[in-house]
XYZ file of C-alpha atoms in Angstrom:
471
model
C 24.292 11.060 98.169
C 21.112 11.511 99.889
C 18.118 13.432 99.387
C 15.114 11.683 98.985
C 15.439 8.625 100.872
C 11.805 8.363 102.582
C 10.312 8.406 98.692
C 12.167 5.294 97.768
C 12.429 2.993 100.594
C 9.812 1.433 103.034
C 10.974 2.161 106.520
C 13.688 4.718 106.526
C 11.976 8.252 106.391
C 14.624 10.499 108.050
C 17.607 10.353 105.761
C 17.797 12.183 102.149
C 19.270 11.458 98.954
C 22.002 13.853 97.442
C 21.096 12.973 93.665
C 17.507 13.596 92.337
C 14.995 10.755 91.422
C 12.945 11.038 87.988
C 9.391 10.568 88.894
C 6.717 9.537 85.699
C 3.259 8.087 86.728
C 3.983 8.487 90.261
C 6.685 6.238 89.779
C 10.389 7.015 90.844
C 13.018 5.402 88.626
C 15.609 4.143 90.729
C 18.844 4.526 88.324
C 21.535 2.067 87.341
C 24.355 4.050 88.415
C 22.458 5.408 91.682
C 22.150 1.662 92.536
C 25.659 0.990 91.944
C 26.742 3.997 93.950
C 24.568 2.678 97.110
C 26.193 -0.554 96.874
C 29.664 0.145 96.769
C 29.196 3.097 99.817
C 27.206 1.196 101.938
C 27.452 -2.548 101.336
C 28.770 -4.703 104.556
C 30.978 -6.549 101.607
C 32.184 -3.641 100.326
C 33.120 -2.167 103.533
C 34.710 -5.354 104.379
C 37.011 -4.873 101.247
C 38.275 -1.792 102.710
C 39.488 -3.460 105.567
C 41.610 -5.783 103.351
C 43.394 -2.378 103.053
C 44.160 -1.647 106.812
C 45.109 -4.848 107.516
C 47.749 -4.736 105.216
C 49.411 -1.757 106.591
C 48.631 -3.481 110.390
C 50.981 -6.494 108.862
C 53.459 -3.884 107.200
C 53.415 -1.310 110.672
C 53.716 -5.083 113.077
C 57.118 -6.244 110.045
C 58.082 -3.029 110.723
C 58.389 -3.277 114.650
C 61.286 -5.811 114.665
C 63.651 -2.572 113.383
C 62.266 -0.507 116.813
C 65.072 0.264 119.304
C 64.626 -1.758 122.518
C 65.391 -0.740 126.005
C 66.230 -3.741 128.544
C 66.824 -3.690 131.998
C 68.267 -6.554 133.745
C 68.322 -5.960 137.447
C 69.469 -9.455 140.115
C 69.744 -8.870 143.605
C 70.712 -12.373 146.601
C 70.819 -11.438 149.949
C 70.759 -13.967 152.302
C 71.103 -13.357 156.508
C 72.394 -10.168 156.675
C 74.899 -11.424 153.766
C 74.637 -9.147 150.356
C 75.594 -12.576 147.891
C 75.329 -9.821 145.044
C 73.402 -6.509 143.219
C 73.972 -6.661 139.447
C 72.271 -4.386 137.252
C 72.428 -4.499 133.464
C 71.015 -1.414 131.334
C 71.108 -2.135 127.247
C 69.660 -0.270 124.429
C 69.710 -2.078 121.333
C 68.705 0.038 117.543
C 68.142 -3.113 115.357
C 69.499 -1.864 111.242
C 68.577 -3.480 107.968
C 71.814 -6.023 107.165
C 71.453 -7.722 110.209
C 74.110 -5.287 112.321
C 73.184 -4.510 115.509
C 74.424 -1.479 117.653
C 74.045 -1.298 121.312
C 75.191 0.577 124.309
C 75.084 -1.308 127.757
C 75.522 0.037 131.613
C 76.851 -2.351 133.893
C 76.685 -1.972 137.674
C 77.724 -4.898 140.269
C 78.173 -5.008 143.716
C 78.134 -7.886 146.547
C 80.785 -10.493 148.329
C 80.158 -13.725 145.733
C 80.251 -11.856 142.485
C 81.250 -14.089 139.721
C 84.854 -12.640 138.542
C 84.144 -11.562 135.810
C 81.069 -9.584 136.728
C 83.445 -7.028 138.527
C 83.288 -3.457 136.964
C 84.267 -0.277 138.843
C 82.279 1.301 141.413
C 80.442 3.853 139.265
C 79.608 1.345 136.683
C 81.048 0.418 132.940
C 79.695 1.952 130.535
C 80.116 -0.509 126.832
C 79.306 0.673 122.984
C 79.652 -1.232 120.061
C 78.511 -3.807 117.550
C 77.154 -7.069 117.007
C 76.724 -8.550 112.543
C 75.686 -11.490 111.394
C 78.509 -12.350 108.357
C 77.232 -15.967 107.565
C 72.967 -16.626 108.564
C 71.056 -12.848 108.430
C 73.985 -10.767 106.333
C 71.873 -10.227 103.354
C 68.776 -11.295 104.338
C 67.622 -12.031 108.199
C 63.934 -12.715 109.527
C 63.320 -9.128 110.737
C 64.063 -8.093 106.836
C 62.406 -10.844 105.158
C 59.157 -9.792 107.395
C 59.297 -6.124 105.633
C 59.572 -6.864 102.900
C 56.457 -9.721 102.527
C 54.736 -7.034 104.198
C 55.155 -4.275 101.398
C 53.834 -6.969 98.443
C 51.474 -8.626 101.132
C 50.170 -4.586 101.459
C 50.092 -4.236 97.482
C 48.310 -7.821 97.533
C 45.343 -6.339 99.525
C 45.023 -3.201 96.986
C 44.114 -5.972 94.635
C 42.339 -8.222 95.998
C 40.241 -5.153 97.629
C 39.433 -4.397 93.507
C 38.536 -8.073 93.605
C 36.225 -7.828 96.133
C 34.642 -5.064 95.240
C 34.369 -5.676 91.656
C 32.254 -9.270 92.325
C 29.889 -7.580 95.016
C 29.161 -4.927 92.375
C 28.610 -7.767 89.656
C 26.409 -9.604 91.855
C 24.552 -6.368 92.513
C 24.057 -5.958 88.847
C 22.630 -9.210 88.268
C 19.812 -8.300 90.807
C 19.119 -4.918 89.116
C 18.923 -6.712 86.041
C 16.591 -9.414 87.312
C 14.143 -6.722 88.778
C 14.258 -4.791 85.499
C 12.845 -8.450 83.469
C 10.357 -8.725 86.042
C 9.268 -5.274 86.097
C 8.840 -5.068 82.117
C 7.345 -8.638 82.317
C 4.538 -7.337 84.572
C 4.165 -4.426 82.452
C 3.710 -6.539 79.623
C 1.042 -8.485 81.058
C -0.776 -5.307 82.297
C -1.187 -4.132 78.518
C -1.892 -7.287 77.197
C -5.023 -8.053 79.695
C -6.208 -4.337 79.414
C -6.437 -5.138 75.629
C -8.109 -8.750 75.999
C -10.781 -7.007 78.670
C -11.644 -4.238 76.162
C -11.962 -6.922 73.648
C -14.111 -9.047 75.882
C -16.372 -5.948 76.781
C -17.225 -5.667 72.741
C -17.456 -9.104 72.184
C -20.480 -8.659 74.888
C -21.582 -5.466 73.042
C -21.291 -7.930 69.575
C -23.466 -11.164 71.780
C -25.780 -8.227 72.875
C -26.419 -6.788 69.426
C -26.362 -10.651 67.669
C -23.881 -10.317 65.900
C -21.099 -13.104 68.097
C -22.555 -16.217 69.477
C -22.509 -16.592 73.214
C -20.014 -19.393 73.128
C -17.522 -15.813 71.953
C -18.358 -14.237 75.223
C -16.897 -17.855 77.620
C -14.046 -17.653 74.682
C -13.137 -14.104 75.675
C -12.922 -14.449 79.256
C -10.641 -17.805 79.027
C -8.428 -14.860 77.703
C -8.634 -12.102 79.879
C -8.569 -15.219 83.125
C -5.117 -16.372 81.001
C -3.734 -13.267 81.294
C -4.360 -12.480 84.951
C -3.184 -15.343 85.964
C -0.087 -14.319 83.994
C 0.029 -11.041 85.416
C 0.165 -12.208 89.048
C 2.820 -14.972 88.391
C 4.430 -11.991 87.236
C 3.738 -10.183 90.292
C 5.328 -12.477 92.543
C 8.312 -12.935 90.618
C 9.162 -9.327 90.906
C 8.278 -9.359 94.552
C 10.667 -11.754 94.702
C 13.159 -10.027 92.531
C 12.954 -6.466 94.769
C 13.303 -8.207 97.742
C 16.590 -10.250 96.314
C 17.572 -6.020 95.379
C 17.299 -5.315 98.580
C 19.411 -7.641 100.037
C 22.135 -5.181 98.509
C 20.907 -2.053 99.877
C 21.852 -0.797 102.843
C 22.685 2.816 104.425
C 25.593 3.769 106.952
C 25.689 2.215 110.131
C 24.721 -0.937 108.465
C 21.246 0.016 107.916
C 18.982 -2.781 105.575
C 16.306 -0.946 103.463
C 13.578 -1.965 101.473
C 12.585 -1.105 97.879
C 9.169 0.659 97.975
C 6.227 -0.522 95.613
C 6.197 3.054 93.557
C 10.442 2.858 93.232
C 10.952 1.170 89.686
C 14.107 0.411 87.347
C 15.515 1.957 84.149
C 13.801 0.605 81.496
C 16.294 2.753 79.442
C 19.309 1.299 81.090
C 20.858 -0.405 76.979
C 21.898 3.114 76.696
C 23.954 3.967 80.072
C 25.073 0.642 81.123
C 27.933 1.215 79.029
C 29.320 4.294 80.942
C 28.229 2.823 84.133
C 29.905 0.343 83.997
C 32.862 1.788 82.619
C 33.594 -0.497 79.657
C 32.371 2.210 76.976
C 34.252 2.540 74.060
C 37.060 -0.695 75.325
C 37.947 -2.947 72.489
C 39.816 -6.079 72.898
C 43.141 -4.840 71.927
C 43.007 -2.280 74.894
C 42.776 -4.928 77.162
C 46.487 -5.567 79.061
C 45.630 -8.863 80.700
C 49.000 -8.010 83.079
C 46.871 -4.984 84.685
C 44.423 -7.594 86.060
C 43.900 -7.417 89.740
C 44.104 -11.240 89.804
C 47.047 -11.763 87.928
C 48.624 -8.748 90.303
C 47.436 -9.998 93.178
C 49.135 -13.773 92.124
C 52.615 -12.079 90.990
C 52.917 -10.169 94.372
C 52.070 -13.470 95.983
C 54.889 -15.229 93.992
C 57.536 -11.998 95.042
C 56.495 -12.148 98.587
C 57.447 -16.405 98.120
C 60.652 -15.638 96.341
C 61.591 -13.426 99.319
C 60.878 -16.089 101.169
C 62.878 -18.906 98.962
C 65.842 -16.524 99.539
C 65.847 -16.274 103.404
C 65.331 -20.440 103.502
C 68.336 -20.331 101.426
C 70.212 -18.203 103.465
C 69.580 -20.482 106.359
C 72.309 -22.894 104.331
C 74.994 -20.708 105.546
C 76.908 -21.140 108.892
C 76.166 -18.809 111.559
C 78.856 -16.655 111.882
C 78.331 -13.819 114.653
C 80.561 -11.266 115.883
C 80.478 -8.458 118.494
C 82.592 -5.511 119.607
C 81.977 -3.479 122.480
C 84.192 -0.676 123.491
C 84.390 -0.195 127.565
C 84.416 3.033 129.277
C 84.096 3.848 132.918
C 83.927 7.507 132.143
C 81.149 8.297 129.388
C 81.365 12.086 128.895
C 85.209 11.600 127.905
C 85.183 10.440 124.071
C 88.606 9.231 123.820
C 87.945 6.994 127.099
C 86.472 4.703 124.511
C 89.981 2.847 122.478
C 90.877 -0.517 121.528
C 93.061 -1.061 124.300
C 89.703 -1.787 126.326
C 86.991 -3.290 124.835
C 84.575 -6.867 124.812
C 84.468 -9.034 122.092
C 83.228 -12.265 120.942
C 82.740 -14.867 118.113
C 79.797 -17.339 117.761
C 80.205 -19.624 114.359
C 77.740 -22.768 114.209
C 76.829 -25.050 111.425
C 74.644 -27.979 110.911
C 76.137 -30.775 109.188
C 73.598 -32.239 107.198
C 71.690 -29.536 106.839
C 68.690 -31.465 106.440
C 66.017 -29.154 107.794
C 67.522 -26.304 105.855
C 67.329 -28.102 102.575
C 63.888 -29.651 103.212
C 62.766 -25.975 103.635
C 64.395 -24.565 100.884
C 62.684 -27.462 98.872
C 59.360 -26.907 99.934
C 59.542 -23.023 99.378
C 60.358 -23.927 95.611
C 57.564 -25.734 95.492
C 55.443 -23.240 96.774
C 56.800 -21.036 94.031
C 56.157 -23.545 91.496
C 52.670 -23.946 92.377
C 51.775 -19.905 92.236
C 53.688 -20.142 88.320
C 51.200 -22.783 87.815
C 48.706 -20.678 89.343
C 49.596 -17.440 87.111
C 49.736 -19.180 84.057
C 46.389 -20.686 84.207
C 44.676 -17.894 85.404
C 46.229 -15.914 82.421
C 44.809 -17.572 79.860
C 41.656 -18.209 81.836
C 41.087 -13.996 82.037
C 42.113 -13.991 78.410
C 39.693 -16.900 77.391
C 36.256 -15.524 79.219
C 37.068 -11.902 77.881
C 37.641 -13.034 74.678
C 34.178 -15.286 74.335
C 32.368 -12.274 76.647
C 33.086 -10.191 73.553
C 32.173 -12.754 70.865
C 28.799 -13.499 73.108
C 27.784 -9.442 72.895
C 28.283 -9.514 69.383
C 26.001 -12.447 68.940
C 23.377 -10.472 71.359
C 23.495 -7.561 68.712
C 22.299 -9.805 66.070
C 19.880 -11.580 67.957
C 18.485 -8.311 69.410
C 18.141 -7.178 65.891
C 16.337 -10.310 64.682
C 13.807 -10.489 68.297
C 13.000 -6.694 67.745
C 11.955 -7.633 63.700
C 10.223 -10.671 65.186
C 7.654 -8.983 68.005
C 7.180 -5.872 64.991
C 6.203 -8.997 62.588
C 3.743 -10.114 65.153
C 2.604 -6.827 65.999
C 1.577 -6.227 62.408
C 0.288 -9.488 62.498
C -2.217 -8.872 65.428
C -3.373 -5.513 64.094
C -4.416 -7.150 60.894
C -5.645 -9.877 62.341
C -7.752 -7.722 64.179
C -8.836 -5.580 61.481
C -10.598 -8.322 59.541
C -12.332 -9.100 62.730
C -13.773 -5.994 63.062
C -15.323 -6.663 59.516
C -16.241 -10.417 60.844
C -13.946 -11.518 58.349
C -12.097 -13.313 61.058
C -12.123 -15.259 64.697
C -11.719 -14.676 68.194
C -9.674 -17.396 68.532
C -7.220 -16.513 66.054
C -6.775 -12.906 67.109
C -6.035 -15.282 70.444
C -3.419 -17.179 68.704
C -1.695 -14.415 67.185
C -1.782 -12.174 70.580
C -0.348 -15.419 72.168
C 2.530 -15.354 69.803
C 3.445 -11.967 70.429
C 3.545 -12.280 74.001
C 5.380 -14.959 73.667
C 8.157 -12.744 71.243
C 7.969 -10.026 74.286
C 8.601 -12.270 76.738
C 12.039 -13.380 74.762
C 13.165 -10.630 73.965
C 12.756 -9.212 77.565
C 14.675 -12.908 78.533
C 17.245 -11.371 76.200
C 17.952 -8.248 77.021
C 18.596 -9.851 80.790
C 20.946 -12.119 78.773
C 22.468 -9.058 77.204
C 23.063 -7.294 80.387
C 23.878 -9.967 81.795
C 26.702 -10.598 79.847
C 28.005 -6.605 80.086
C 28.218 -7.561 83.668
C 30.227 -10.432 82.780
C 32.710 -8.297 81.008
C 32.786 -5.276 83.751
C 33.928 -8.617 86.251
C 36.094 -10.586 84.107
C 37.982 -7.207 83.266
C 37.892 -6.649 87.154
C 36.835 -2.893 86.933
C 36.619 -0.858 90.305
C 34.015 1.937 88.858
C 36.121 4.431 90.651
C 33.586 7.286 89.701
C 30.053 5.484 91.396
């Protein structure tokens, strides 16, 4: 997406934009959706969003790891004055499965004149495979398998929270596109209305000159045309201040801040594409499935990965009850060498009799739930509420866009009759003043609300949580 990049920004003249710029005046409109599309490539927030992503399958890949097979080696050698006390070596490879069974195969090797008794195998070595389950603590669910699975909705938690993300830098974004757009049409404004109070000024001079005005019309006329420069460069600054605040948002790969150039302008057209830009064209209210809310999904996997973890707090009430089996074999390569007639067991059963930590946990994880439910149900009917008055706001906008447009044509006509009888000296300077006064003043509201308006499409492409998955 890059073509002509030196044409619209200040310092960066060796990249190019992919899309094409419309140029009138000399001017290049910088478009809404172009914008948009900058932002979401290129912005360090939006960037950051993706690594919500990645660290989700890091947390899933690292949950994963306690089901890896493990190798251990477990090699002890004394010797003391030319006497060998012992040389015991211990080779184990575990494969960890899901319900908390274990199967392992062990190599056992001793030598040495104080081996314990029962560390005596034959020369070569005894070879052991079996067993070892959990059938109290860890049947159903163990640590290892409570970490997967809080992974997998912790993983489907960044997905939405990476919308989230994304959606509010693009809304703020917005909100500085639509600032620079007021200023820009406010100093526009300004420029026409001083061009017309200096021609009027020049023939009120022509009008002194000939006799017709008094002087005092001439000092009357350039109050006017002093008025409206001074309104003109308050104008000015605010939309220096509102590009800069623009640029703030742009940036370019390799984390590259631009600038907007002076001849780079907005879409003064943008009422009829801010729709499809912001993908909320054509959406009424009874398309909107409040469950399909990044929020509330994000929340709900939140409150699964917390049940999960209610049920291995509750497991922890059960006695530990562990068993293994291990069948012993001097001689490997010979299948039936492994029976029952030789084999290593053993039995491990524990349980706390109060049980007091294990409750106190199982408590608090119930709370936890309780709080998220609290959580989802008040941010339900929050989503619901703001969409709902978002869409009862634009339909007020409509209506007051319709009345502000009648309003500034009423004033217009006013002013160009106004200025009619003074070409036949029928009337004042000072009231063709007044009436151009009141008509800037009209402009300048409705340009205040068509921000308002935009404003509050913005509002509704962020309260809706959209992605804009084709910028």
């Amino acid at each position: 997406m890059i073509k002509y990049l030196s044409i619209l920004f200040l310092f960066i003249t060796s990249f190019a934009f992919s899309q094409e710029q419309t140029q009138v005046n000399d001017s290049i409109i910088f478009s809404f959706s172009e914008y948009l599309g900058y932002v979401k490539k290129f912005h360090p927030i939006a960037k950051q969003a993706e690594l919500t992503i990645q660290i989700g399958q890091a947390n899933l890949m690292k949950a994963r790891g306690g089901f890896d097979p493990k190798l251990e080696v477990d090699h002890n050698r004394k010797k003391f004055k030319n006497t060998a006390y012992y040389d015991q070596l211990s080779a184990t490879f575990k494969i960890p499965t899901w319900y908390g069974i274990e199967l392992k195969g062990n190599f056992e090797q001793n030598e040495g004149d104080f081996l314990n008794p029962q560390a005596f195998v034959p020369e070569d070595g005894l070879y052991s495979a079996g067993i070892s389950a959990s059938l109290g603590q860890g049947l159903f669910i163990n640590q290892r398998m409570a970490d997967v699975k809080k992974a997998k909705f912790f993983r489907e938690q960044t997905l939405a929270d990476r919308e989230l993300l994304v959606n509010q830098i693009l809304y703020d974004a917005s909100i500085s596109y639509f600032n620079w757009l007021q200023a820009y049409t406010e100093v526009k404004t300004y420029e026409r209305f001083l061009e017309n109070a200096s021609t009027r000024a020049k023939g009120v001079e022509r009008s002194v000159d000939a006799g017709d005005k008094a002087k005092i019309d001439i000092t009357e006329a350039n109050i006017t045309v002093k008025n409206r420069t001074l309104g003109l460069e308050q104008a000015k600054v605010k939309l220096m201040k509102a590009a800069l605040d623009l640029s703030t948002y742009l940036w370019l790969n390799d984390n590259i801040p631009v600038e907007i150039q002076d001849n780079v302008v907005p879409d003064t057209g943008i009422e009829t594409t801010i729709d499809d830009v912001l993908e909320i064209s054509g959406l009424p209210l009874t398309d909107f499935v409040i469950e399909n809310h990044p929020k509330l999904k994000s929340l709900n996997l939140k409150y699964e990965g917390l049940q999960v973890d209610k049920r291995l707090k509750a497991n922890k009430l059960l006695p530990i009850v562990d068993i293994q089996y291990n069948f012993l074999s001097q001689d490997p390569d010979i299948v039936r060498s492994f029976n029952s007639n030789t084999y290593k067991g053993g039995l491990n059963i524990a349980f706390p009799l109060f049980l007091r930590k294990e409750r106190g946990d199982l408590k608090l994880a119930k709370f936890k739930l309780q709080d998220v439910k609290f959580d989802i149900a008040n941010e339900r009917i929050t989503i619901q509420n703001k969409v709902l008055a978002i869409y009862r706001e634009l339909e007020s906008f409509e209506t007051q866009n319709q009345l502000i447009t009648e309003i500034v044509n009423d004033y217009t006509t006013m002013l160009n009759a106004e200025e009619r009888k003074f070409s036949f000296g029928e009337s004042s300077l000072f009231l063709i003043n007044s009436r151009e006064k009141s008509l800037i003043d009209s402009q300048l509201k409705a340009i205040e609300l068509q921000n308002k308006y935009l404003k509050a499409k913005a509002k509704l492409f962020n309260s809706l949580a959209k992605d804009l998955g084709n910028l």
